[in-house]
Coordinates of C-alpha atoms in Angstrom, one line a residue:
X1 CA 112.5 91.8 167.8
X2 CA 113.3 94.8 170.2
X3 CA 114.3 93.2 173.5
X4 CA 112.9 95.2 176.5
X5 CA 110.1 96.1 174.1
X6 CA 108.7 92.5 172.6
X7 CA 106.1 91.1 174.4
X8 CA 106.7 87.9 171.8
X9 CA 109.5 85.8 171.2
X10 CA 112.7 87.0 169.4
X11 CA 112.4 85.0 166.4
X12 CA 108.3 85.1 166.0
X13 CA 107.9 87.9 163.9
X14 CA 111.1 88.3 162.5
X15 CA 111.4 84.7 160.9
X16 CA 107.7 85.1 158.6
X17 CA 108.9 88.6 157.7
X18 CA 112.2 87.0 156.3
X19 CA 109.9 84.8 154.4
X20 CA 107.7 87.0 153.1
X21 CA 110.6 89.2 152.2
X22 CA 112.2 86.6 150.7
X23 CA 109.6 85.4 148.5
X24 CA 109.0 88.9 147.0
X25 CA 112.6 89.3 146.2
X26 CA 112.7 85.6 144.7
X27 CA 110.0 86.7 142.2
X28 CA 111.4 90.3 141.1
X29 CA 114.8 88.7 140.8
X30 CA 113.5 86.1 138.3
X31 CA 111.6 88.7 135.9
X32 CA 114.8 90.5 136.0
X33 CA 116.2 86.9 134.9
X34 CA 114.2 86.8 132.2
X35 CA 114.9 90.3 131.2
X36 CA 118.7 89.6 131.3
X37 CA 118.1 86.8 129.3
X38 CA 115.9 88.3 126.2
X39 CA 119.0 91.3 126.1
X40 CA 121.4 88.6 126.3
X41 CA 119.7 87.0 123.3
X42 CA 119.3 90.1 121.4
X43 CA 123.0 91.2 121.3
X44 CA 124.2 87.4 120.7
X45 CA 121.8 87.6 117.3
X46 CA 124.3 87.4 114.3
X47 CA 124.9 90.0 111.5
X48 CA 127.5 89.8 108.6
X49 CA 130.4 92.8 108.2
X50 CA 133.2 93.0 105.7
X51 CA 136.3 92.2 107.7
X52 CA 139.3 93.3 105.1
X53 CA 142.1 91.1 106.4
X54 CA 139.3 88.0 106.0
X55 CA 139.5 88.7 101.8
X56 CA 142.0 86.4 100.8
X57 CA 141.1 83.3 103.5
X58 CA 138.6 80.8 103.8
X59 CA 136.6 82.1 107.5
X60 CA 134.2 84.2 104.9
X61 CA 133.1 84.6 101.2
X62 CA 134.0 87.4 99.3
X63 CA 135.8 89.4 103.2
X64 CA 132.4 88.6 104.3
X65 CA 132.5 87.4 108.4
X66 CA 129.5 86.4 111.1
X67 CA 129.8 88.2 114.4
X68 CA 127.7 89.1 117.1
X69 CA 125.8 92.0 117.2
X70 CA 127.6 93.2 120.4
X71 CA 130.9 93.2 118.3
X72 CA 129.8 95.4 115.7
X73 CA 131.8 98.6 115.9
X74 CA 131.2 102.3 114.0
X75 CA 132.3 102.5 110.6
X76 CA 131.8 98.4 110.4
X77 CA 130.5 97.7 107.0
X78 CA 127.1 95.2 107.3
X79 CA 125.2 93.1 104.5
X80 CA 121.4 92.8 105.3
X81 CA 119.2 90.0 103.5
X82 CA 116.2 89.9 103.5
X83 CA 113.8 89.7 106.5
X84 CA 116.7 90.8 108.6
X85 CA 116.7 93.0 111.4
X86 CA 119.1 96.2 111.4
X87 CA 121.7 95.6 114.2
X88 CA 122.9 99.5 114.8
X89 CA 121.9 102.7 112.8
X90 CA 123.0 102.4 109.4
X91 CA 123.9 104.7 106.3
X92 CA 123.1 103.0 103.0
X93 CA 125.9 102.5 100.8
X94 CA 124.2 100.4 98.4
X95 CA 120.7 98.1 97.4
X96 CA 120.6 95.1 95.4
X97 CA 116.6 96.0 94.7
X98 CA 114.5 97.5 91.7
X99 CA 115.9 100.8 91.1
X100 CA 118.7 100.5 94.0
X101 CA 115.9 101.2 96.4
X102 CA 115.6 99.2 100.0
X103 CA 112.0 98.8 101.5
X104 CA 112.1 99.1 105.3
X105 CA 109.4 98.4 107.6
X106 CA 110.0 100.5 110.9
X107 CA 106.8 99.2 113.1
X108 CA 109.5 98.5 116.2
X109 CA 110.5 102.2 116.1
X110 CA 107.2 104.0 115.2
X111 CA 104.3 100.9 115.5
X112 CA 103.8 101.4 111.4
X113 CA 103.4 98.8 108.8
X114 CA 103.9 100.2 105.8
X115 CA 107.4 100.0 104.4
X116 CA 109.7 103.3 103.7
X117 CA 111.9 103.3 100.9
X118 CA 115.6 103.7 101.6
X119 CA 118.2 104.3 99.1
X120 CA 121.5 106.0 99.1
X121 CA 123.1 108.9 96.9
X122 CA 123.5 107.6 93.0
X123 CA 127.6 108.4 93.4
X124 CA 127.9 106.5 96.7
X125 CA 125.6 103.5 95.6
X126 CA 127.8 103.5 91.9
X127 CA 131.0 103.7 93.5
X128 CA 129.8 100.6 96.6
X129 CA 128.3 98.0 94.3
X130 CA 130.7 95.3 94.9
X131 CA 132.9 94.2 97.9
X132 CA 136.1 95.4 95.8
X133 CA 134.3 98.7 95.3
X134 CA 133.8 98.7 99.1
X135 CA 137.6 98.3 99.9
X136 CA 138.3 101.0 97.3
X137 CA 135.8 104.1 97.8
X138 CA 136.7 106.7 99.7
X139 CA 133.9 108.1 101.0
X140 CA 133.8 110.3 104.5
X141 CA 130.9 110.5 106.1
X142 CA 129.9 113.3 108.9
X143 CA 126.7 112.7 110.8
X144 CA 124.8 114.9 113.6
X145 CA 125.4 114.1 117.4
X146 CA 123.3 111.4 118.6
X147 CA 119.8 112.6 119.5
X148 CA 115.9 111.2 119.5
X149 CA 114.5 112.7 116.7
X150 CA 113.4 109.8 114.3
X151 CA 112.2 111.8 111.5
X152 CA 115.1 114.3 110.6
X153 CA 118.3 113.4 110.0
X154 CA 121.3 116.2 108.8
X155 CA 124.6 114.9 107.7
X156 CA 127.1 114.8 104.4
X157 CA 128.9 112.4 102.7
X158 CA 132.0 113.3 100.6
X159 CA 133.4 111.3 97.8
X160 CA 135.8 112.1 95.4
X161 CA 135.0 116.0 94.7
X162 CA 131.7 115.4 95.5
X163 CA 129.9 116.9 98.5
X164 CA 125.8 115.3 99.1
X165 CA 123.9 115.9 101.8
X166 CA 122.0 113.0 104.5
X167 CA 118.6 112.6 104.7
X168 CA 116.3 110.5 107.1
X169 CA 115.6 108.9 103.6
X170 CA 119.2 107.2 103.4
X171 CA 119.3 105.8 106.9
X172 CA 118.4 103.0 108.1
X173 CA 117.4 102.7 112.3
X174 CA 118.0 99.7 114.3
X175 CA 115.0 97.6 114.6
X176 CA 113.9 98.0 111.4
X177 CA 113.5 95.3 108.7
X178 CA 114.8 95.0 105.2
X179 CA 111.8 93.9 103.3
X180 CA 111.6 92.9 99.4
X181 CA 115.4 93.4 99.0
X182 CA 117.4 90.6 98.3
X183 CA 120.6 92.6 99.7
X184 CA 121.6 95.7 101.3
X185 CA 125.1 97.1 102.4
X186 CA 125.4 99.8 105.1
X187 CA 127.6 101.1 107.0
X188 CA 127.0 101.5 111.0
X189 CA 127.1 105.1 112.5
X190 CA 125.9 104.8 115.7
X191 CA 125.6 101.4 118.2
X192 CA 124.6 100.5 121.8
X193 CA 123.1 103.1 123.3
X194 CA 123.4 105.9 120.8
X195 CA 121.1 104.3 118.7
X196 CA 117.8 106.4 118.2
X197 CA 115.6 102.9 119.6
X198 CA 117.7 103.3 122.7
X199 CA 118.0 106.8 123.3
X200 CA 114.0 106.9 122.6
X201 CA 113.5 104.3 125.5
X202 CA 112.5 105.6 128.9
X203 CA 115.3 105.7 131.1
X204 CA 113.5 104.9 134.6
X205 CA 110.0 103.4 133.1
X206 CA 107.1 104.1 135.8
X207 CA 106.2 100.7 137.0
X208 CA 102.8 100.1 136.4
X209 CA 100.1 99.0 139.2
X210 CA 97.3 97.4 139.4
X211 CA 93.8 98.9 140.5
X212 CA 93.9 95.4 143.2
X213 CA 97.1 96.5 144.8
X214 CA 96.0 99.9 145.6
X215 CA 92.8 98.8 147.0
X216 CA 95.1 96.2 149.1
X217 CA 96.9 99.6 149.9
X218 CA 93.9 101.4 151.0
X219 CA 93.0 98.5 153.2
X220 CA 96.7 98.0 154.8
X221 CA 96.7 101.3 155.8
X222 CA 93.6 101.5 157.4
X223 CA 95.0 98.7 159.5
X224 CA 97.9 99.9 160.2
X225 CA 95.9 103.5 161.6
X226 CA 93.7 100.7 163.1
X227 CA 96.5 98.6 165.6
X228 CA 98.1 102.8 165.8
X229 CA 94.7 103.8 167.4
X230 CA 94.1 100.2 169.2
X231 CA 97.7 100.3 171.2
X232 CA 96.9 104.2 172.1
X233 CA 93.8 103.1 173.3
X234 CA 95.0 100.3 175.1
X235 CA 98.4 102.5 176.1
X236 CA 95.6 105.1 178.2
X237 CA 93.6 102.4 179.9
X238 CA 97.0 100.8 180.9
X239 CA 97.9 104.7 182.8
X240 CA 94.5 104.4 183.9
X241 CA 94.9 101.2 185.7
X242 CA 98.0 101.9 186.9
X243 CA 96.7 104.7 188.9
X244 CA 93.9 103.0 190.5
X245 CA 95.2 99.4 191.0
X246 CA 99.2 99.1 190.0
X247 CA 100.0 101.5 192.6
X248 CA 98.0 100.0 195.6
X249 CA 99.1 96.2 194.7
X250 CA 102.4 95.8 196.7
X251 CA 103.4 93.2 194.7
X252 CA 103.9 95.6 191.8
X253 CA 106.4 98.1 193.4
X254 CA 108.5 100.1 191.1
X255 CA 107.3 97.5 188.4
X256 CA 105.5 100.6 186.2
X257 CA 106.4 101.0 182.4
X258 CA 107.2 104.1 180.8
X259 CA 104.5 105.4 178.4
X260 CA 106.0 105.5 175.5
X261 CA 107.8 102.0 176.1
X262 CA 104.2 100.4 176.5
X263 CA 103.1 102.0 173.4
X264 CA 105.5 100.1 171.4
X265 CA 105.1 97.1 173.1
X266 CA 101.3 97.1 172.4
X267 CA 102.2 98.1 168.3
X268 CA 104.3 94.7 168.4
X269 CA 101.8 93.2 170.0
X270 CA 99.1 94.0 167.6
X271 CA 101.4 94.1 164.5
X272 CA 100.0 90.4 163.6
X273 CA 97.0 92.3 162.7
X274 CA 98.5 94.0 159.5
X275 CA 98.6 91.9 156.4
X276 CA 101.9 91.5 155.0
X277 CA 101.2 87.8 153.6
X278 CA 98.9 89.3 151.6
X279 CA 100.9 90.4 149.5
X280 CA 102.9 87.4 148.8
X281 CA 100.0 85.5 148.8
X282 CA 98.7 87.9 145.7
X283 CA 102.2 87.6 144.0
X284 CA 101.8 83.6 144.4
X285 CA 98.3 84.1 142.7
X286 CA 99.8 86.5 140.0
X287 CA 102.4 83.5 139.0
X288 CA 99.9 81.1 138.3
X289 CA 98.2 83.3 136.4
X290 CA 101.0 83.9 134.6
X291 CA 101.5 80.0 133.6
X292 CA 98.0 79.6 133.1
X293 CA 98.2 82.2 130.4
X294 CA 100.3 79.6 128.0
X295 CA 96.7 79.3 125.9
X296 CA 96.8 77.3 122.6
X297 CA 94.3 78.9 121.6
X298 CA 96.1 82.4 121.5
X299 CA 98.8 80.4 118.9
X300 CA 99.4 82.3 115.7
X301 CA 100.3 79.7 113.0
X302 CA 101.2 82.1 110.4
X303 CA 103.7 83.6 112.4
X304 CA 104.8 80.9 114.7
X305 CA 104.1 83.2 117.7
X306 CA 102.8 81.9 120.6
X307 CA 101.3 83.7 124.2
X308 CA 103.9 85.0 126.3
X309 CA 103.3 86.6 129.5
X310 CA 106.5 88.5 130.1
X311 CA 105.7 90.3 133.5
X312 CA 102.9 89.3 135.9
X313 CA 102.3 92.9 137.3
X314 CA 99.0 93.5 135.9
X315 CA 97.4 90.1 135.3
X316 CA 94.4 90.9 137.0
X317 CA 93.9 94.3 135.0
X318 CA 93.3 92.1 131.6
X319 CA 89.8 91.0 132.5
X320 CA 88.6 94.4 133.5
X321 CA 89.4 96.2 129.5
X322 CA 86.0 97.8 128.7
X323 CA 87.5 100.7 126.3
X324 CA 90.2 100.6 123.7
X325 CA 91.4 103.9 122.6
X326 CA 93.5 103.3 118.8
X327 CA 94.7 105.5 116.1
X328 CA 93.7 103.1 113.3
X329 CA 92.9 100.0 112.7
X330 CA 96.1 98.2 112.1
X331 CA 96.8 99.2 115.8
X332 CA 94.9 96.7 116.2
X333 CA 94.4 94.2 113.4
X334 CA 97.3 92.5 111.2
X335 CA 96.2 95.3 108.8
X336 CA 95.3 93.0 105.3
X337 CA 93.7 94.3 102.8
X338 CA 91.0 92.9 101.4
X339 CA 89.8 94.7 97.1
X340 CA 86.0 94.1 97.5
X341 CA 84.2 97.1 95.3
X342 CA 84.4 99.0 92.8
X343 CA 82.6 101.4 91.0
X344 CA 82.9 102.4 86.8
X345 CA 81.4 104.5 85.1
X346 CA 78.1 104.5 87.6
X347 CA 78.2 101.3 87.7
X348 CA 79.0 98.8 91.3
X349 CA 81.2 95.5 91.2
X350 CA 81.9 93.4 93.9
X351 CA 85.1 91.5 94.1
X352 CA 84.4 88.1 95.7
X353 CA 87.0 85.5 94.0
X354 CA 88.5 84.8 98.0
X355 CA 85.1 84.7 99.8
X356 CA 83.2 82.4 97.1
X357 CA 86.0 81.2 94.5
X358 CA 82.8 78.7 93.8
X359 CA 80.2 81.0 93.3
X360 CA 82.5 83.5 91.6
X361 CA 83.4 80.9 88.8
X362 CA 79.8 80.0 88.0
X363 CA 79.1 83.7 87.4
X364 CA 81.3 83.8 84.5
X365 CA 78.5 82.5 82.4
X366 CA 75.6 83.7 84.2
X367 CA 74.5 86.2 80.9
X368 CA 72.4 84.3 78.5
X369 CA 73.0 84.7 74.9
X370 CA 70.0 86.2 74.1
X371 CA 70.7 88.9 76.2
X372 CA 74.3 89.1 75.1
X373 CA 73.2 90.2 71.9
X374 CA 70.7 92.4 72.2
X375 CA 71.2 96.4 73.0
X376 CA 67.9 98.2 74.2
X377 CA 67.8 101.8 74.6
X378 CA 67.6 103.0 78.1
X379 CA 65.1 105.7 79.7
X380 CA 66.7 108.0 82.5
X381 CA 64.4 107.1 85.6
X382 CA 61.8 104.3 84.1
X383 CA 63.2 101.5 86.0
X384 CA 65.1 101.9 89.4
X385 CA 67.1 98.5 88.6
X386 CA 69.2 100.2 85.3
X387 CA 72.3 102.1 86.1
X388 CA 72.7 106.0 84.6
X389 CA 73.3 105.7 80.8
X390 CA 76.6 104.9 78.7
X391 CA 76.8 106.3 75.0
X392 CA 77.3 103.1 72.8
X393 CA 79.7 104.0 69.6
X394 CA 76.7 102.7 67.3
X395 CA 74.8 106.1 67.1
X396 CA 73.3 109.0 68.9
X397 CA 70.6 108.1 71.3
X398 CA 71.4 105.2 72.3
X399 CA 73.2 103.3 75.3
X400 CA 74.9 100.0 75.9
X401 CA 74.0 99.1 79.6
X402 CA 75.9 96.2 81.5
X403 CA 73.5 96.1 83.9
X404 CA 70.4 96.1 82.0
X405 CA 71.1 92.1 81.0
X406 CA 72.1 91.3 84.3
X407 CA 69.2 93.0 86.2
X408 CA 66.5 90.4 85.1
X409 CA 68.5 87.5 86.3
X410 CA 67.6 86.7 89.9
X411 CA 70.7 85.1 90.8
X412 CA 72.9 88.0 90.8
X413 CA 72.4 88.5 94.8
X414 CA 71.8 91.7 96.7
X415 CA 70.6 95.0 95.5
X416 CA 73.0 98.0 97.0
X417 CA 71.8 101.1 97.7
X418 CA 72.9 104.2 96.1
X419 CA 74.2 106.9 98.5
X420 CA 73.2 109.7 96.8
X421 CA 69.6 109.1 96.3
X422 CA 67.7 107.0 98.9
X423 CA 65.1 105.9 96.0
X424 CA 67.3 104.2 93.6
X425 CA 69.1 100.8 93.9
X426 CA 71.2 99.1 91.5
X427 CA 71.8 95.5 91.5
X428 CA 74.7 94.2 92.8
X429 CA 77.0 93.2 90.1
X430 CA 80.3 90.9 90.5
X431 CA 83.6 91.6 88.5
X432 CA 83.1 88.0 86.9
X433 CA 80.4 89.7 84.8
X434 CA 82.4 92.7 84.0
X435 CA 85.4 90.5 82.4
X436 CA 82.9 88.4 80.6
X437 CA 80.9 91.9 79.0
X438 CA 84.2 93.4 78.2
X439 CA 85.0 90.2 76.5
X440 CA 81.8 90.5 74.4
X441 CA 81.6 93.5 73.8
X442 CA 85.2 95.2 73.8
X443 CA 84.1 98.1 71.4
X444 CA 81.4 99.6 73.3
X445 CA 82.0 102.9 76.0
X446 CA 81.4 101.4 79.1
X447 CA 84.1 98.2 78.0
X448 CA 86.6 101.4 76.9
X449 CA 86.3 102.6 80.4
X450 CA 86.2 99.5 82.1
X451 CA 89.4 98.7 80.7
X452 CA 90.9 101.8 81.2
X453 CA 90.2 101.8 84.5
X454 CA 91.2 98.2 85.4
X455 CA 94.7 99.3 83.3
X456 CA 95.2 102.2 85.7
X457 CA 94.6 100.0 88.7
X458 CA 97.4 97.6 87.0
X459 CA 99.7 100.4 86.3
X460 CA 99.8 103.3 88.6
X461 CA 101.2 101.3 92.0
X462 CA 104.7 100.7 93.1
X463 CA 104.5 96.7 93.5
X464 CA 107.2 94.4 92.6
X465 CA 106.3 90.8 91.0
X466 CA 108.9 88.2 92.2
X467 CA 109.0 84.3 92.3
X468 CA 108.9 82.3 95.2
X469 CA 110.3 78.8 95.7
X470 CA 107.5 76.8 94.1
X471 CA 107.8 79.6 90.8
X472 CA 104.4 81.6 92.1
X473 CA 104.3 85.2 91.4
X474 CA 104.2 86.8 94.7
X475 CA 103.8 90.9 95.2
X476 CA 105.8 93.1 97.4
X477 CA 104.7 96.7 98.2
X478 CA 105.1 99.8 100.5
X479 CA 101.6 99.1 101.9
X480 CA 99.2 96.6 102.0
X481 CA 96.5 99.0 100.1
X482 CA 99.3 98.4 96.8
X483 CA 98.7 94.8 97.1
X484 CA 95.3 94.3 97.5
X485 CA 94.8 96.4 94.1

C-alpha cells in the first residue's frame, strides 16, 4: 500500500481489507436498520386526543381524533382503553373504573407485575367526566422539572378555588398499561425525551462482548507482537548480512536500505500473518446463528410472541449460562398463581379442582353415610391420624372432627406431615370434603369456622368480577395472589 515500502502489490492487501471492512460495516449498519425501524414503529403507534375544533364534524366522535404518537403535544388531552399503552407521561383527569380508580401495570418501567392503582383528585375527576366537562374545566396544572426519579412525583393542580397537591399516585408514565379499566382520560405533561422511560435509559449503553472475542483478542495480539518480533528479527539478520556479504558483492553498490525502511517492509510482508478475516468470518457465524434462532419451539401461544434475536453480539454466550442471579420468581416465570392449601382450624385441605377436575369431583361423595352420622369423642394423642380437637355445640366434652370420618378411608391420598412435630401426620384432606361436611353438618364449630374463613377469603380482596364476550365471569386484580384466592 506504501510505495517504496511494499514488497507486494498495490492492491494485495488493500482490496481484502476493504472487504473485510466492508462486511463489518454492512452488518452494524443493518442492526442499526432494525433499530431505526422498531423506533419508527413505536412513534407511528396510534393514540386518541380531544381535538376541540373536531367537536362539531364528522373526522371524530364526541372531538375525539387518532394521531400518531409523535404528534402528541403537552397539554394534549388522551383517552386510554383498555390494554393500551401510555404514549407520554400523563396526569389523570378522570377513570371510567370501580370507584374512579385506573389499574396500571408498570413492568416496562420497573420489571413489576402487579398493577398500581391510579386515580385523580375527587374535584378534578367530578369536574372531567365527560368530553363537554373537558372543554369547560379550568384546571392549571404545575409539575416539577423533568427528572429520573420514578417513585416521587411533587406538583399541584388548581381548579376553581381549589388548590391539591400531585402525587406519583395520579400519574401515569409512559410505557405503562391501563389494565381492568374500560377508559381513562389524561392529560400529557411530558413527551419525547422528557419522559421518565427516556431520561431513565442509558445514554451511551456499554456494548457488551463476548468471552470468544476477547479470547480472539488475546490471540490477535499475540500475533501481531509475533510478526513485530519476526520483522525485528529478520530486520538484524538483514544488517548482519549486509555487512558481511552486501558490501563485498559489486553488483549491490549503493543498493543498501535504511533500517528503519526494511523494518516496515518486513511488517507488510508478514502482516498476512494477523487474522483480520477472523473476525468477519465470526460475524458471518454469529448471523446464522441468529436465523437459526427462529425456534418454533420457543412460540408462546398465549401471547402470540414468538423468538426474536434482536442483536447477534452475544450468541455464543447463551450456551455457556450456568448461574442465574433473580430477585423473585416472576423475574423469571409468568408469575400465576396457583391456591393449593389451606389450613382451618388445625386442620390441612388441598385444593386440586385444576390438577384433577376428575378425581376432585368423585371426592364429593367419598364420606359414607354411616360415618356422616355418627360423632365419636376424640382423645388428644391416641391416634396420630385425628387432627387436634374442635368443641361441637352439643355439650362439653366432646368434639366434632372432619377428619376422623375421612381418616379410615384409604382413598383420600397422601399423609402430610406436620411441621411442628415430626411424630404426627394428618391425612391429607381435599376441599371437596370440606364443602360436602359443611354441607352436613352446618351447625357444628369446625363448619362455623370453615365458613368464616372461606367468607374472609371471599371478602377481604380488591378483585373486580366482569363479563367477557361469551358472558363468563372473569376477575381482575392488582396481583395475581388476589386472583388465585
Amino acid at each position: 500500500m506504501i510505495p517504496g515500502l511494499s514488497t507486494t502489490g498495490t492492491y494485495t492487501t488493500i482490496v481484502p481489507l476493504a472487504f473485510f471492512v466492508m462486511l463489518s460495516m454492512a452488518k452494524e449498519g443493518y442492526d442499526d436498520l432494525r433499530r431505526f425501524q422498531l423506533d419508527k414503529a413505536e412513534n407511528n403507534k396510534s393514540t386518541i386526543v380531544l381535538r376541540k375544533e373536531d367537536s362539531r364534524s364528522a373526522q371524530g366522535p364526541e372531538g375525539w381524533k387518532t394521531i400518531k404518537w409523535k404528534d402528541v403535544r403537552v397539554g394534549d388531552v388522551v383517552k386510554l382503553v383498555r390494554n393500551e399503552a401510555a404514549p407520554a407521561d400523563l396526569v389523570v383527569l378522570h377513570a371510567n373504573g370501580m370507584n374512579d380508580v385506573a389499574y396500571v401495570e408498570t413492568m416496562a418501567l420497573d420489571g413489576e407485575t402487579n398493577l398500581k392503582s391510579k386515580a385523580a383528585a375527587p374535584p378534578v375527576a367530578k369536574a372531567c367526566s365527560t368530553v363537554k366537562d373537558l372543554f369547560q374545566c379550568e384546571a392549571h396544572y404545575v409539575v416539577e422539572d423533568p427528572n429520573l426519579d420514578l417513585y416521587k412525583f411533587e406538583g399541584k393542580v388548581s381548579i376553581g378555588q381549589e388548590h391539591l397537591p400531585l402525587t406519583n399516585s395520579e400519574i401515569i408514565y409512559r410505557g405503562s398499561v391501563i389494565r381492568n379499566t374500560p377508559e381513562v382520560f389524561a392529560m400529557v405533561i411530558y413527551t419525547g425525551e422528557e419522559c421518565k422511560i427516556r431520561m431513565n435509559a442509558t445514554k451511551n449503553p456499554r456494548i457488551k462482548a463476548p468471552s470468544l472475542q476477547a479470547a480472539v483478542n488475546k490471540v490477535v495480539i499475540i500475533t501481531v507482537l509475533f510478526v513485530l518480533a519476526l520483522a525485528i528479527f529478520n530486520t538484524v539478520a538483514y544488517q548482519i548480512w549486509r555487512d558481511s556479504t552486501e558490501d563485498k558483492s559489486w553488483y549491490l553498490v549503493d543498493a543498501s536500505v535504511g533500517f528503519f525502511p526494511i523494518l516496515a517492509s518486513f511488517i507488510i510482508l508478514f502482516n498476512t500473518m494477523i487474522p483480520l478475516s477472523l473476525y468477519v468470518s465470526l460475524e458471518i457465524v454469529k448471523l446464522f446463528q441468529m436465523i437459526l434462532m427462529n425456534d418454533i419451539e420457543m412460540f408462546d401461544e398465549e401471547s402470540n410472541t414468538p423468538m426474536e434475536a434482536r442483536t447477534s453480539t452475544i450468541n455464543e454466550e447463551l450456551g455457556q449460562i450456568s448461574y442465574i442471579f433473580s430477585d423473585k420468581t416472576g423475574t423469571l416465570t409468568n408469575n400465576s398463581m396457583r391456591f393449593r392449601k389451606m389450613s382451618v382450624a388445625g386442620t390441612a385441605w388441598l385444593h386440586d379442582f385444576d390438577v384433577r377436575p376428575a378425581n376432585a369431583k368423585d371426592l364429593t361423595n367419598t364420606i359414607p353415610e354411616s360415618n356422616r352420622k355418627g360423632k365419636e369423642p376424640i382423645r388428644r394423642g391416641t391416634s396420630p391420624s385425628v387432627s387436634p380437637a374442635i368443641s361441637r355445640p352439643g355439650g362439653p366434652g366432646t368434639v366434632d372432627n372432619p377428619t376422623s370420618a375421612i381418616s379410615r378411608n384409604g382413598s383420600m391420598g397422601s399423609v402430610l406431615n406436620a411441621s411442628a412435630k415430626s411424630n404426627m401426620v394428618q391425612p391429607e384432606m381435599r376441599t371437596a370434603v370440606l364443602i360436602r361436611y359443611i354441607e352436613n353438618r352446618p351447625h357444628t364449630m369446625f363448619a362455623k369456622k370453615a365458613r368464616f374463613f372461606l367468607l374472609s377469603l371471599a371478602l377481604c380482596h380488591t378483585c373486580l368480577p366482569e363479563k367477557n364476550e361469551k358472558q363468563e365471569i372473569e376477575y381482575q386484580a392488582a396481583s395475581p395472589d388476589e386472583i388465585a384466592l
